[in-house]
């Protein structure tokens, strides 16, 4: 029997005491310095290069913690832009000791070939400008880098890497930083390393799934991300008091549970089972409360994602 879900929306705002907020932060670097557009550098192969665009997707996030436990976040998507620090609330999780974090650059195969127009405008996978979507067949641009190369930096350089076969997973060993009530997983990203083995001095245009696009994706997997050596600063108060969610009753014996948000939110609500299969997805438009009904028993993950935060909670249906 197909799983049936009923969502009844009402506009109510309440507060929630969370377990532990987990933040994912990427420090964008270029040749050992904070990333800045049009900043010249020399690649490992001796080519002159500067960038004026560097955007990419992060998905397939898994938190490995407490000696063998894994918390998967299959519906969390991040669109990183090197011009600004990437910091995303991954939700509230029961984690005592973080061991490592796994993630992929790009978009998983199922979402990669979905219609971007089906997402709320604030969702990372919704249509963007400049575009991060190549078309339904090819899917999303996993990484988009553009700039100038050569002795006078006037030769056009563009790599838009895509393709399901280039969706690689990587794991970074890190304990994160316990900030006294919340956890910050801070990574350094050195993007100059992503051009190792790619000749750009004479200019390069590659929009596709082969050649320099593959090498770029392999470098992003192997050579870009490391545990951060920079000071882990606290999350700002305005960022820390982000919207959160709770489900009551939880566990529920009748299939009904009331999801409440800390403030009126606009974003995407999804429900997945523990295999990562999306059971239901819908837009949340300036809403504060959702009554969820799930007929089948089991454990589910309820997620609300906006353009600035991701809030999650497990729901047990008995």
Short mmCIF file of C-alpha atoms in Angstrom, two decimals:
data_model
loop_
_atom_site.label_atom_id
_atom_site.label_comp_id
_atom_site.label_asym_id
_atom_site.label_seq_id
_atom_site.Cartn_x
_atom_site.Cartn_y
_atom_site.Cartn_z
CA UNK A 1 0.00 0.00 0.00
CA UNK A 2 1.35 3.39 -0.95
CA UNK A 3 2.43 5.63 1.87
CA UNK A 4 -0.12 8.38 2.39
CA UNK A 5 0.66 11.72 3.90
CA UNK A 6 -1.58 14.63 4.72
CA UNK A 7 -0.21 18.12 5.29
CA UNK A 8 -2.51 20.66 6.90
CA UNK A 9 -1.02 24.13 7.03
CA UNK A 10 -1.78 26.81 9.62
CA UNK A 11 0.05 30.02 10.44
CA UNK A 12 1.35 29.67 13.99
CA UNK A 13 4.76 30.51 15.45
CA UNK A 14 6.23 28.86 18.54
CA UNK A 15 9.66 28.30 20.04
CA UNK A 16 11.83 25.21 20.31
CA UNK A 17 14.65 24.15 22.57
CA UNK A 18 17.06 22.27 20.27
CA UNK A 19 19.47 19.45 21.07
CA UNK A 20 22.59 20.75 19.31
CA UNK A 21 22.77 22.90 16.21
CA UNK A 22 25.41 21.71 13.75
CA UNK A 23 26.89 24.30 11.39
CA UNK A 24 28.90 23.58 8.26
CA UNK A 25 31.28 26.38 7.31
CA UNK A 26 33.67 26.61 4.33
CA UNK A 27 36.53 29.12 4.32
CA UNK A 28 37.22 29.97 0.66
CA UNK A 29 40.92 30.43 -0.15
CA UNK A 30 42.95 31.28 -3.24
CA UNK A 31 46.72 30.76 -3.12
CA UNK A 32 46.75 30.77 0.68
CA UNK A 33 44.67 33.92 1.07
CA UNK A 34 40.94 34.55 1.45
CA UNK A 35 39.35 34.27 -1.98
CA UNK A 36 38.91 37.51 -3.90
CA UNK A 37 37.76 37.92 -7.49
CA UNK A 38 40.38 38.86 -10.09
CA UNK A 39 43.27 38.02 -7.77
CA UNK A 40 46.19 36.69 -9.90
CA UNK A 41 47.94 33.47 -8.90
CA UNK A 42 50.23 30.88 -10.45
CA UNK A 43 48.99 27.30 -10.64
CA UNK A 44 51.10 24.28 -9.71
CA UNK A 45 51.78 23.89 -13.45
CA UNK A 46 53.08 27.46 -13.78
CA UNK A 47 50.03 28.99 -15.46
CA UNK A 48 48.79 32.48 -14.62
CA UNK A 49 45.17 32.54 -13.56
CA UNK A 50 42.57 34.72 -11.88
CA UNK A 51 38.89 33.96 -11.25
CA UNK A 52 35.80 36.11 -11.34
CA UNK A 53 33.32 33.27 -10.71
CA UNK A 54 33.52 30.15 -8.56
CA UNK A 55 30.31 28.40 -7.58
CA UNK A 56 29.55 24.77 -6.80
CA UNK A 57 27.06 22.45 -5.13
CA UNK A 58 27.60 20.38 -2.00
CA UNK A 59 25.27 17.45 -1.27
CA UNK A 60 25.25 13.89 0.02
CA UNK A 61 26.35 15.09 3.46
CA UNK A 62 26.93 12.47 6.15
CA UNK A 63 28.08 13.16 9.71
CA UNK A 64 30.10 10.31 11.23
CA UNK A 65 30.12 10.47 15.00
CA UNK A 66 30.30 8.72 18.34
CA UNK A 67 32.36 5.73 17.28
CA UNK A 68 30.42 4.38 14.33
CA UNK A 69 27.13 6.25 14.03
CA UNK A 70 26.23 8.06 10.81
CA UNK A 71 23.67 10.81 10.40
CA UNK A 72 22.79 11.22 6.72
CA UNK A 73 21.34 14.44 5.33
CA UNK A 74 20.13 13.31 1.89
CA UNK A 75 17.88 16.30 1.23
CA UNK A 76 20.41 19.00 2.16
CA UNK A 77 21.84 20.93 -0.78
CA UNK A 78 24.28 23.82 -0.52
CA UNK A 79 25.16 26.26 -3.30
CA UNK A 80 28.59 27.60 -2.36
CA UNK A 81 29.88 30.90 -3.76
CA UNK A 82 33.55 31.62 -3.10
CA UNK A 83 32.90 35.34 -2.80
CA UNK A 84 31.27 34.87 0.60
CA UNK A 85 31.82 32.49 3.51
CA UNK A 86 29.58 29.47 3.19
CA UNK A 87 27.83 28.73 6.47
CA UNK A 88 24.77 26.51 6.69
CA UNK A 89 22.84 25.18 9.66
CA UNK A 90 22.65 21.42 9.13
CA UNK A 91 19.97 21.04 11.76
CA UNK A 92 19.70 19.78 15.32
CA UNK A 93 21.39 16.45 16.00
CA UNK A 94 22.35 14.29 18.97
CA UNK A 95 26.14 14.26 18.46
CA UNK A 96 28.61 13.95 21.32
CA UNK A 97 31.85 13.52 19.33
CA UNK A 98 32.17 14.17 15.61
CA UNK A 99 34.64 11.85 13.86
CA UNK A 100 34.44 13.02 10.25
CA UNK A 101 32.19 14.47 7.57
CA UNK A 102 31.51 13.03 4.11
CA UNK A 103 30.04 14.97 1.21
CA UNK A 104 30.01 15.20 -2.57
CA UNK A 105 30.55 18.10 -4.92
CA UNK A 106 27.59 18.35 -7.26
CA UNK A 107 24.05 17.02 -7.18
CA UNK A 108 23.00 13.38 -6.71
CA UNK A 109 21.57 11.59 -9.74
CA UNK A 110 17.90 11.72 -8.76
CA UNK A 111 17.89 15.44 -8.04
CA UNK A 112 20.27 16.16 -10.91
CA UNK A 113 17.60 15.41 -13.49
CA UNK A 114 14.61 16.95 -11.72
CA UNK A 115 12.94 20.16 -12.87
CA UNK A 116 14.49 23.21 -11.13
CA UNK A 117 11.17 25.02 -11.51
CA UNK A 118 9.67 22.59 -9.02
CA UNK A 119 11.61 24.14 -6.14
CA UNK A 120 10.78 27.19 -4.11
CA UNK A 121 12.80 30.19 -5.31
CA UNK A 122 14.90 30.16 -2.12
CA UNK A 123 15.99 26.53 -2.58
CA UNK A 124 19.59 26.00 -3.77
CA UNK A 125 18.36 23.85 -6.67
CA UNK A 126 15.88 26.44 -7.93
CA UNK A 127 16.80 28.47 -11.05
CA UNK A 128 19.71 30.83 -10.35
CA UNK A 129 21.41 33.76 -12.05
CA UNK A 130 24.00 33.10 -13.35
CA UNK A 131 22.54 29.73 -14.18
CA UNK A 132 23.75 26.58 -12.43
CA UNK A 133 21.53 24.31 -14.55
CA UNK A 134 22.57 22.90 -17.92
CA UNK A 135 19.31 21.20 -18.87
CA UNK A 136 17.17 18.23 -17.86
CA UNK A 137 19.38 15.74 -19.70
CA UNK A 138 22.77 16.95 -18.45
CA UNK A 139 21.52 18.30 -15.13
CA UNK A 140 23.24 20.87 -12.95
CA UNK A 141 26.63 22.47 -13.22
CA UNK A 142 28.44 20.77 -10.35
CA UNK A 143 31.20 23.40 -10.45
CA UNK A 144 31.30 26.63 -12.46
CA UNK A 145 34.63 28.48 -12.63
CA UNK A 146 35.37 31.42 -14.91
CA UNK A 147 38.22 33.89 -15.22
CA UNK A 148 41.25 34.99 -17.19
CA UNK A 149 44.52 33.18 -17.90
CA UNK A 150 47.86 33.72 -19.60
CA UNK A 151 50.66 36.24 -19.19
CA UNK A 152 48.27 39.20 -19.30
CA UNK A 153 45.27 37.25 -17.90
CA UNK A 154 43.25 38.07 -21.01
CA UNK A 155 42.63 34.53 -22.28
CA UNK A 156 39.17 33.31 -21.36
CA UNK A 157 39.00 30.37 -18.98
CA UNK A 158 35.70 28.62 -18.28
CA UNK A 159 35.08 25.17 -16.85
CA UNK A 160 31.50 24.13 -16.16
CA UNK A 161 31.78 20.58 -14.85
CA UNK A 162 28.75 18.30 -14.83
CA UNK A 163 27.75 14.66 -15.26
CA UNK A 164 26.48 11.91 -12.96
CA UNK A 165 29.72 9.97 -13.42
CA UNK A 166 31.64 12.91 -11.91
CA UNK A 167 29.68 12.89 -8.64
CA UNK A 168 32.43 11.83 -6.23
CA UNK A 169 32.24 11.40 -2.46
CA UNK A 170 35.00 12.47 -0.08
CA UNK A 171 35.58 12.29 3.66
CA UNK A 172 37.38 14.86 5.81
CA UNK A 173 38.47 13.74 9.27
CA UNK A 174 37.59 16.45 11.76
CA UNK A 175 36.08 16.75 15.23
CA UNK A 176 34.61 20.14 14.49
CA UNK A 177 34.61 22.82 17.17
CA UNK A 178 32.28 22.66 20.18
CA UNK A 179 31.24 26.26 20.69
CA UNK A 180 29.42 25.61 23.96
CA UNK A 181 26.00 24.43 22.89
CA UNK A 182 26.49 24.13 19.15
CA UNK A 183 29.01 22.51 16.82
CA UNK A 184 30.85 24.20 13.94
CA UNK A 185 32.39 21.99 11.24
CA UNK A 186 34.82 24.38 9.57
CA UNK A 187 36.81 23.37 6.49
CA UNK A 188 39.41 25.21 4.45
CA UNK A 189 38.99 25.11 0.67
CA UNK A 190 42.11 25.91 -1.40
CA UNK A 191 40.80 26.38 -4.92
CA UNK A 192 44.16 26.91 -6.59
CA UNK A 193 44.73 23.18 -6.02
CA UNK A 194 41.72 22.40 -8.19
CA UNK A 195 43.67 23.46 -11.30
CA UNK A 196 46.53 20.99 -10.82
CA UNK A 197 47.14 19.19 -14.11
CA UNK A 198 44.88 21.56 -16.09
CA UNK A 199 46.57 23.74 -18.72
CA UNK A 200 44.91 27.17 -18.87
CA UNK A 201 47.61 29.62 -20.06
CA UNK A 202 46.34 29.66 -23.65
CA UNK A 203 42.72 29.88 -22.55
CA UNK A 204 40.27 27.05 -21.98
CA UNK A 205 36.55 26.61 -22.53
CA UNK A 206 35.13 23.32 -21.26
CA UNK A 207 31.41 22.98 -20.59
CA UNK A 208 30.85 19.27 -20.18
CA UNK A 209 31.58 15.91 -18.58
CA UNK A 210 35.03 15.02 -19.93
CA UNK A 211 38.58 16.33 -20.17
CA UNK A 212 39.36 19.29 -17.92
CA UNK A 213 35.91 19.01 -16.32
CA UNK A 214 36.73 15.54 -15.00
CA UNK A 215 40.15 16.64 -13.77
CA UNK A 216 38.60 19.61 -11.97
CA UNK A 217 36.09 17.34 -10.22
CA UNK A 218 38.82 14.88 -9.24
CA UNK A 219 40.89 17.73 -7.81
CA UNK A 220 37.88 18.99 -5.85
CA UNK A 221 37.57 15.50 -4.41
CA UNK A 222 41.26 14.96 -3.62
CA UNK A 223 43.01 18.28 -3.07
CA UNK A 224 40.71 21.16 -2.11
CA UNK A 225 39.13 20.50 1.31
CA UNK A 226 41.02 20.08 4.59
CA UNK A 227 40.24 20.63 8.29
CA UNK A 228 40.42 24.36 8.86
CA UNK A 229 43.60 25.88 10.25
CA UNK A 230 41.86 29.21 10.78
CA UNK A 231 40.31 30.34 14.04
CA UNK A 232 36.78 29.02 14.42
CA UNK A 233 34.74 32.08 15.26
CA UNK A 234 31.35 31.79 16.95
CA UNK A 235 28.25 31.95 14.85
CA UNK A 236 26.76 35.42 15.08
CA UNK A 237 23.79 35.77 17.39
CA UNK A 238 21.49 36.68 14.53
CA UNK A 239 22.67 33.60 12.63
CA UNK A 240 22.52 31.28 15.63
CA UNK A 241 18.91 32.01 16.50
CA UNK A 242 17.77 30.49 13.23
CA UNK A 243 14.43 28.89 12.60
CA UNK A 244 14.12 25.43 14.11
CA UNK A 245 11.48 22.74 14.18
CA UNK A 246 9.99 20.24 16.56
CA UNK A 247 7.47 17.44 16.21
CA UNK A 248 4.88 16.62 18.87
CA UNK A 249 3.97 13.97 19.74
CA UNK A 250 7.17 12.15 18.87
CA UNK A 251 6.96 9.16 18.83
CA UNK A 252 3.39 9.20 17.55
CA UNK A 253 1.08 6.18 17.72
CA UNK A 254 -1.63 7.49 15.38
CA UNK A 255 0.51 8.82 12.54
CA UNK A 256 -0.14 12.49 13.31
CA UNK A 257 2.54 14.87 14.52
CA UNK A 258 2.57 18.66 14.71
CA UNK A 259 5.66 20.31 13.22
CA UNK A 260 6.28 23.80 14.59
CA UNK A 261 8.76 26.44 13.46
CA UNK A 262 10.47 29.16 15.47
CA UNK A 263 9.35 31.79 12.97
CA UNK A 264 7.30 32.07 9.81
CA UNK A 265 9.37 30.35 7.11
CA UNK A 266 9.48 30.03 3.35
CA UNK A 267 11.37 27.08 1.93
CA UNK A 268 11.10 23.38 1.12
CA UNK A 269 9.70 20.70 3.44
CA UNK A 270 10.75 17.11 2.76
CA UNK A 271 10.14 13.78 4.48
CA UNK A 272 12.53 10.87 3.88
CA UNK A 273 12.88 7.38 5.27
CA UNK A 274 16.15 6.12 6.73
CA UNK A 275 17.32 4.82 3.35
CA UNK A 276 17.30 8.40 2.07
CA UNK A 277 14.23 7.88 -0.14
CA UNK A 278 12.15 11.02 -0.39
CA UNK A 279 8.60 10.19 0.70
CA UNK A 280 7.15 13.66 0.30
CA UNK A 281 8.26 17.15 -0.66
CA UNK A 282 6.35 20.42 -0.73
CA UNK A 283 6.91 24.15 -0.57
CA UNK A 284 6.44 26.02 2.70
CA UNK A 285 5.20 29.54 2.05
CA UNK A 286 5.43 31.90 5.03
CA UNK A 287 4.16 29.20 7.37
CA UNK A 288 4.72 28.41 11.02
CA UNK A 289 3.06 25.06 11.62
CA UNK A 290 2.44 21.85 9.67
CA UNK A 291 0.35 18.85 10.74
CA UNK A 292 2.01 15.76 9.29
CA UNK A 293 0.25 12.43 8.87
CA UNK A 294 2.23 9.30 7.94
CA UNK A 295 0.29 6.06 7.67
CA UNK A 296 3.13 3.53 7.69
CA UNK A 297 5.11 2.82 10.83
CA UNK A 298 8.85 3.46 10.92
CA UNK A 299 11.45 6.17 11.44
CA UNK A 300 11.37 9.25 9.20
CA UNK A 301 13.46 12.40 8.81
CA UNK A 302 11.57 15.68 8.45
CA UNK A 303 13.56 18.59 6.99
CA UNK A 304 12.80 22.25 6.33
CA UNK A 305 15.38 24.00 4.15
CA UNK A 306 15.49 27.72 3.40
CA UNK A 307 18.13 29.77 1.60
CA UNK A 308 19.99 30.28 4.89
CA UNK A 309 19.29 27.27 7.13
CA UNK A 310 18.41 23.61 7.31
CA UNK A 311 16.34 22.30 10.23
CA UNK A 312 15.72 18.60 10.76
CA UNK A 313 14.11 16.20 13.18
CA UNK A 314 13.51 12.47 13.30
CA UNK A 315 9.91 11.27 13.63
CA UNK A 316 9.05 7.81 14.95
CA UNK A 317 5.67 6.45 13.82
CA UNK A 318 4.56 3.43 15.88
#
